[in-house]
Coordinates of N, CA, C and O in Angstrom, one line a residue:
X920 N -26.0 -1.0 6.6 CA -25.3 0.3 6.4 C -24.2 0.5 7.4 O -23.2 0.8 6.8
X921 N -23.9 0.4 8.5 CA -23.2 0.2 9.9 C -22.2 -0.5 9.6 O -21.0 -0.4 9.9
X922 N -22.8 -1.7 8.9 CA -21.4 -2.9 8.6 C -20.2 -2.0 7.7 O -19.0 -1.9 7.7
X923 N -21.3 -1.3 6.8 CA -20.6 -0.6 5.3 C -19.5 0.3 5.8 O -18.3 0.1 5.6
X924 N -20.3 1.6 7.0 CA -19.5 2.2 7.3 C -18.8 1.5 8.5 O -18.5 2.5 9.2
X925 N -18.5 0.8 8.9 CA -16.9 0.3 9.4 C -16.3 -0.1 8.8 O -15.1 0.3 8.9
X926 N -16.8 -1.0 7.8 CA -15.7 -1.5 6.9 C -14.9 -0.4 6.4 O -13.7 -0.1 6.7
X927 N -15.6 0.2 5.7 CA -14.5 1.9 5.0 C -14.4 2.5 5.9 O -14.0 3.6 5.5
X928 N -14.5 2.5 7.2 CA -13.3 3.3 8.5 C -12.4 2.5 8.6 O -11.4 3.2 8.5
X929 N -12.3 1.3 8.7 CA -11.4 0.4 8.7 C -10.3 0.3 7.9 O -9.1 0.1 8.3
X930 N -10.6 0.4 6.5 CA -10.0 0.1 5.1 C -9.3 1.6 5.4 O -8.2 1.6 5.9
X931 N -9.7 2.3 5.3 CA -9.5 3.6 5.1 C -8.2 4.0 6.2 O -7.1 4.5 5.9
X932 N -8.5 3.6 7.3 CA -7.5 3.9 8.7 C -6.5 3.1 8.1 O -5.4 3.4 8.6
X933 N -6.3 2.1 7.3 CA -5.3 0.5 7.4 C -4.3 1.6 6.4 O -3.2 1.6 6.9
X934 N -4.5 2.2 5.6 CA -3.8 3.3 4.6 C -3.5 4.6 5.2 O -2.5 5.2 4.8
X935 N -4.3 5.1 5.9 CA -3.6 6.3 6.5 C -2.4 6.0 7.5 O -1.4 6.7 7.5
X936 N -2.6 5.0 8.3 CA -1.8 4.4 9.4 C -0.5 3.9 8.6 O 0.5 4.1 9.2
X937 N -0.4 3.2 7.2 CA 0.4 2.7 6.6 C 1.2 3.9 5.5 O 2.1 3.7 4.8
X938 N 0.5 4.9 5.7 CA 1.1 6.2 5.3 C 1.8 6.8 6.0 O 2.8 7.4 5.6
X939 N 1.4 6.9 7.5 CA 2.0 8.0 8.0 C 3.5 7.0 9.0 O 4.2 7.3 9.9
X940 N 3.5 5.8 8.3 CA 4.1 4.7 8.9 C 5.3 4.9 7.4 O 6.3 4.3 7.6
X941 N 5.2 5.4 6.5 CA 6.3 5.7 5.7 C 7.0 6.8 6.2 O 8.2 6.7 6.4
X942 N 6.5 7.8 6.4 CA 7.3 8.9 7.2 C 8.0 8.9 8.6 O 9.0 9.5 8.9
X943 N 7.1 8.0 9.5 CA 7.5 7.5 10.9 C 9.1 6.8 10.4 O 10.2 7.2 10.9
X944 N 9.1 6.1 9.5 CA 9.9 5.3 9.7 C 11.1 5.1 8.3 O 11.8 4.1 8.0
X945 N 11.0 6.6 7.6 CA 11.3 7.0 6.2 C 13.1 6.7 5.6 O 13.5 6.6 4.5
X946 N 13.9 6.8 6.9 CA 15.1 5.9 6.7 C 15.0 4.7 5.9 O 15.3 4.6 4.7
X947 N 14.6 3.6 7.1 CA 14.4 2.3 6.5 C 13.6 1.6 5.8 O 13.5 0.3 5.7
X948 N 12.6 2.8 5.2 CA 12.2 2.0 4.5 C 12.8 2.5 3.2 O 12.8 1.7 2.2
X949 N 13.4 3.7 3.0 CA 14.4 4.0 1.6 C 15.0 3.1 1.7 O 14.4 2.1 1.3
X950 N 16.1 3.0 2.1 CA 16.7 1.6 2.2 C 16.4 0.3 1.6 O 17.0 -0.3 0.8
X951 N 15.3 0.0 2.3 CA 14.6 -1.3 1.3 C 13.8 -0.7 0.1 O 13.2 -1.4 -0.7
X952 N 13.9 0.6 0.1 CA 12.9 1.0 -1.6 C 14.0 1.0 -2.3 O 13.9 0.4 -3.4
X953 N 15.4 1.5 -1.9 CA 16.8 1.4 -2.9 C 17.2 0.0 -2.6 O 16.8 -0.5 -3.6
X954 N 17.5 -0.6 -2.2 CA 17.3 -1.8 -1.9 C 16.5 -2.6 -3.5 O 17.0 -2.9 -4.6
X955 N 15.5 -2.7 -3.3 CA 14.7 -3.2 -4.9 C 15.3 -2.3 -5.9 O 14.8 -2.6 -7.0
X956 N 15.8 -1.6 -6.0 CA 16.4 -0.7 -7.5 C 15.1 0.0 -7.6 O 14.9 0.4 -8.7
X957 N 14.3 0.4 -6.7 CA 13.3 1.9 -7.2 C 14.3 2.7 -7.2 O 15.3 2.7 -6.4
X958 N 14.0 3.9 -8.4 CA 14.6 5.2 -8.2 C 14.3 6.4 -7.7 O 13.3 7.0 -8.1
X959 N 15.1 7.1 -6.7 CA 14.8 8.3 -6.1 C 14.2 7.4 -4.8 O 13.0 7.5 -4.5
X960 N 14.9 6.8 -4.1 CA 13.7 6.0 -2.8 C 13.4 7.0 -1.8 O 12.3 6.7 -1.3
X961 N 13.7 7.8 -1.5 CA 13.5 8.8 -0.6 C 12.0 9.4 -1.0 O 11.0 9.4 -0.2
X962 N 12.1 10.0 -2.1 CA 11.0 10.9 -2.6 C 10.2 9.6 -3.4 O 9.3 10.0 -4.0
X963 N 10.2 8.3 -3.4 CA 9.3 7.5 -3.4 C 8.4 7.1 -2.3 O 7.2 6.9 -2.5
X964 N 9.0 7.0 -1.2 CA 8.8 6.8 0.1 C 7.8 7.9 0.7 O 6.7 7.8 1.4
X965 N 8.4 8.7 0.2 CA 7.8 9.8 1.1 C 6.3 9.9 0.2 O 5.2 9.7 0.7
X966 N 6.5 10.3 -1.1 CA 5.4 10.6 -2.4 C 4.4 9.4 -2.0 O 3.2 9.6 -1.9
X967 N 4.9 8.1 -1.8 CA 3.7 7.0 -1.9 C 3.0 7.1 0.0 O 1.9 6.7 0.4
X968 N 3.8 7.4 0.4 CA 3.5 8.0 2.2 C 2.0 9.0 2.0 O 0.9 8.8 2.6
X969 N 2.3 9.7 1.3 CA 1.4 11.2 1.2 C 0.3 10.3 -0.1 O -0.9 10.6 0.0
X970 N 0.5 9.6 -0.7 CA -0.5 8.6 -1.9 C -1.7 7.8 -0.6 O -2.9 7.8 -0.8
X971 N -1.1 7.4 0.2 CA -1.9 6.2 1.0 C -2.5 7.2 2.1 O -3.6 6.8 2.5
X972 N -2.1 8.3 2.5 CA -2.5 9.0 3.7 C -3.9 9.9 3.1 O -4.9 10.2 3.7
X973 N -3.7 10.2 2.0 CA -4.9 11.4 1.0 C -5.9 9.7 0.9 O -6.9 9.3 1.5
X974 N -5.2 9.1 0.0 CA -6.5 7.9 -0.6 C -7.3 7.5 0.8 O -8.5 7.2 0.9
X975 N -6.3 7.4 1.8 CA -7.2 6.7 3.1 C -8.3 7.2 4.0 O -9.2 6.9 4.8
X976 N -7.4 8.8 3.2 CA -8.1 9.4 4.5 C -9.7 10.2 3.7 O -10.6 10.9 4.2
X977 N -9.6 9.6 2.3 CA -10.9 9.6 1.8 C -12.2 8.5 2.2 O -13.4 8.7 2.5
X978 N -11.6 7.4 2.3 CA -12.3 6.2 2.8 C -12.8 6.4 3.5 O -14.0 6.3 3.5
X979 N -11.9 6.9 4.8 CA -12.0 7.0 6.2 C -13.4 8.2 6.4 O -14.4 8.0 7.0
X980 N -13.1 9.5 5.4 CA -14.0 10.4 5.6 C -15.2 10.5 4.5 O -15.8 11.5 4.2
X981 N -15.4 9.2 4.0 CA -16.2 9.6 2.9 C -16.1 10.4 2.0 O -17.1 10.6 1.4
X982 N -15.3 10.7 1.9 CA -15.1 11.8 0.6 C -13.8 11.5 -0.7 O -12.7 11.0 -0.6
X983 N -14.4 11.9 -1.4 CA -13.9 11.7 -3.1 C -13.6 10.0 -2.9 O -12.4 9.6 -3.0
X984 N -14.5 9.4 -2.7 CA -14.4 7.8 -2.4 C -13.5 7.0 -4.4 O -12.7 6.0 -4.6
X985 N -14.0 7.9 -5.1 CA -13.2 7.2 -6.5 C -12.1 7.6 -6.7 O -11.2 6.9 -7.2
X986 N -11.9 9.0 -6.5 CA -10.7 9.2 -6.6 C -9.8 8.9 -5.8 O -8.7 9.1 -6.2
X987 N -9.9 8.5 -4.6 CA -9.2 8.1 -3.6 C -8.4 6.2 -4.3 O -7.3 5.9 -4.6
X988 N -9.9 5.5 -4.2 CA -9.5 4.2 -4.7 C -8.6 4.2 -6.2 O -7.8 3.4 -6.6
X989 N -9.1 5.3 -6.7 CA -7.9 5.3 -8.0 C -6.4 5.5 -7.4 O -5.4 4.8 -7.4
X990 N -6.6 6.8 -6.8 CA -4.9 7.2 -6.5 C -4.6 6.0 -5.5 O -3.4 6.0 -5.2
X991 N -5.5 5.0 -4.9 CA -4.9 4.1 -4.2 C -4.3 3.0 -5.1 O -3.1 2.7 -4.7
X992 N -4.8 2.5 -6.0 CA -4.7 2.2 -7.3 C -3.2 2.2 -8.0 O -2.2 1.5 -8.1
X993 N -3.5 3.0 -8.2 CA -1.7 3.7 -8.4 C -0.4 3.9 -7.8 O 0.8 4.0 -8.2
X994 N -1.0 4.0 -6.8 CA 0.3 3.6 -5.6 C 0.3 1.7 -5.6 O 1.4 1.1 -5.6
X995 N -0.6 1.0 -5.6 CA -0.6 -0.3 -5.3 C -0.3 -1.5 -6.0 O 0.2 -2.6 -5.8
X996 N -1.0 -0.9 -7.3 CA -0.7 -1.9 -8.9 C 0.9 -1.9 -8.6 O 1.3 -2.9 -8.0
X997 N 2.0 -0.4 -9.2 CA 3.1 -0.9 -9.3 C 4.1 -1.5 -7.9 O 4.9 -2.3 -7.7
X998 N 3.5 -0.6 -7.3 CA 4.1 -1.2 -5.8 C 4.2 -2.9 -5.7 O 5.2 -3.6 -5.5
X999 N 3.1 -3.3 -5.8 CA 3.2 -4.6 -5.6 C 4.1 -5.7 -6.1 O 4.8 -6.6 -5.6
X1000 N 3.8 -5.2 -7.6 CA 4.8 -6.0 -8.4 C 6.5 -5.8 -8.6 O 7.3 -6.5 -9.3
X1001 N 7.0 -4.7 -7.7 CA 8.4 -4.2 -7.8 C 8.6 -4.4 -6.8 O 9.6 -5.0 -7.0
X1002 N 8.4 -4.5 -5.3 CA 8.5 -4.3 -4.0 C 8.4 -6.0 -3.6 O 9.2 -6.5 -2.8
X1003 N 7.5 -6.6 -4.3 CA 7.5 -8.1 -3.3 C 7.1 -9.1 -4.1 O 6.4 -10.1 -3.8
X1004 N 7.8 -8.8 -5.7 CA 8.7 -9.6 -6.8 C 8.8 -11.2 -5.6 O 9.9 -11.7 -5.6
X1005 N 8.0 -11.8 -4.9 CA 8.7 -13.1 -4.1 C 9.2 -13.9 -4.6 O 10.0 -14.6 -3.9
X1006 N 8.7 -14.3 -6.5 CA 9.3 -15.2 -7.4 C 10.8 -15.1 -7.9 O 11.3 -16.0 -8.6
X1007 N 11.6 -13.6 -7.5 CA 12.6 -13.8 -7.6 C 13.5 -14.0 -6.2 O 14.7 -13.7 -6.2
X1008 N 13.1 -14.3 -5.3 CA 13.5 -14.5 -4.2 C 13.7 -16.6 -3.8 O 13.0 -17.6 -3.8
X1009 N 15.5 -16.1 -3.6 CA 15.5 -17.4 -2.9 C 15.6 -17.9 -1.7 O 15.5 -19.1 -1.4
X1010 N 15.6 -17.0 -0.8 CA 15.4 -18.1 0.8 C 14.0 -17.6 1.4 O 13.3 -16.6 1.7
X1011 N 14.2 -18.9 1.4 CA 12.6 -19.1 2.2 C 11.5 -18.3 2.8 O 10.4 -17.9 2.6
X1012 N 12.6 -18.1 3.8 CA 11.6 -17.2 4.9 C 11.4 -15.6 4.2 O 10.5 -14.9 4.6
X1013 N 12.4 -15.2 3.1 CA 12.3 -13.7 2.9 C 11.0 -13.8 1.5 O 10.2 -13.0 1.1
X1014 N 11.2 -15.3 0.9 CA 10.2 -15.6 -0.3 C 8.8 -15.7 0.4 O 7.8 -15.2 -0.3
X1015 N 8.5 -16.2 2.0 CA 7.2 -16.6 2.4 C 6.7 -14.8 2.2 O 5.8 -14.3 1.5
X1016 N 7.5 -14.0 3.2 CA 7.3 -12.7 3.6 C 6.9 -12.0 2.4 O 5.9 -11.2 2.5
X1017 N 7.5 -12.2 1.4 CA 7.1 -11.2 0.5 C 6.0 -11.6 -0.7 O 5.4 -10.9 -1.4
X1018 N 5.9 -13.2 -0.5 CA 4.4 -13.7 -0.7 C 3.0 -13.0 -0.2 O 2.0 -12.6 -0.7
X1019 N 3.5 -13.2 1.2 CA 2.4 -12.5 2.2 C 1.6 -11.4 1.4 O 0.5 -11.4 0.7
X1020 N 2.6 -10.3 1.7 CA 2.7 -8.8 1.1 C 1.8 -9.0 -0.5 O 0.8 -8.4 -0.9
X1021 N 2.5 -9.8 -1.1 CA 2.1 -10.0 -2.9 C 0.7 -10.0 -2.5 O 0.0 -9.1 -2.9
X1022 N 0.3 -11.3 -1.7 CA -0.8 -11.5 -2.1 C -1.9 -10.6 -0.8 O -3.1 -10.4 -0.9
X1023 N -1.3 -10.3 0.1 CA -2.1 -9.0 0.8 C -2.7 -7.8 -0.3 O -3.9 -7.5 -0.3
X1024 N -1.5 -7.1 -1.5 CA -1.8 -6.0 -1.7 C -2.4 -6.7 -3.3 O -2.3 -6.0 -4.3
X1025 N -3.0 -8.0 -3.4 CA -3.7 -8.3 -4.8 C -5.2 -8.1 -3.8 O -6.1 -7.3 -4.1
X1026 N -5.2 -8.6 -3.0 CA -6.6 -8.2 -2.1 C -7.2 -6.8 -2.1 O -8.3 -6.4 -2.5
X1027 N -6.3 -6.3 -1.8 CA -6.1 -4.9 -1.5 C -6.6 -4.5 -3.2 O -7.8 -4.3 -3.4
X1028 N -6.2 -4.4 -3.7 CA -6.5 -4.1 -5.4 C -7.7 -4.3 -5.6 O -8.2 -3.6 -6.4
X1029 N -8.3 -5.4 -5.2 CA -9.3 -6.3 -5.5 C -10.8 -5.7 -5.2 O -11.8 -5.6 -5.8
X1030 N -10.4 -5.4 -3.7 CA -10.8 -4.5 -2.8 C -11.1 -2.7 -3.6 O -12.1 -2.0 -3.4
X1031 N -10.2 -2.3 -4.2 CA -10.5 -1.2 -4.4 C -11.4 -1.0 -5.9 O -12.3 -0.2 -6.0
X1032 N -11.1 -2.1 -7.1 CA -11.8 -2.1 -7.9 C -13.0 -2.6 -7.6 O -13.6 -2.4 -8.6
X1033 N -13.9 -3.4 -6.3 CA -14.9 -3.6 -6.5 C -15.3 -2.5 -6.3 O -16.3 -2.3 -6.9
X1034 N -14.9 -1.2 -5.4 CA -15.4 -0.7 -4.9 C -15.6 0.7 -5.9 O -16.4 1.6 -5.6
X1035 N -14.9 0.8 -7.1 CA -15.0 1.5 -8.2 C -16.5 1.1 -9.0 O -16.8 1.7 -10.1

């Protein structure tokens, strides 16, 4: 039970921290959200900021644990596949990077549907 609850403190903190890390830093990451052709990057940025900080901070506190993994869900399905596209990338080091990320946020997914 101890192992359980760290792990979802853990999981949970890795999404609030990476939420409130879209607002910390909500310039550049519009930029690279307009950058990929999302539309409206600002109010993407910020919207998927406030998506990761609510879902995490369910994890984190035990509370609405499905609805959280869903709305995490939803921020992460399309994210992944528009944001770190690495198969259309040609140099190397920007294709490894956005490999990483790809296959970080299939984990991540992976992770939330067992937990559904």
């Amino acid at each position: 039970m101890a192992i359980y609850v760290l792990g979802r403190i853990i999981f949970g903190a890795y999404f609030v921290y990476s939420g409130f890390n879209h607002f910390k830093n909500e310039k550049g990451m519009t930029g690279y959200a307009k950058s990929k052709g999302v539309p409206s990057p600002r109010l993407a940025v910020l919207g998927t900021g406030a998506m990761m900080i609510v879902g995490g901070l369910g994890f984190l506190l035990s509370m609405n644990m499905e609805q959280s993994a869903i709305l995490l869900l939803i921020f992460l399905v399309p994210t992944t596949f528009m944001m770190h596209a690495f198969w259309k990338i040609t140099d190397p080091m920007h294709k490894m990077t956005e490999q990483v990320n790809f296959t970080k946020n299939l984990a991540l997914i992976g992770a939330l549907l067992m937990m559904l």
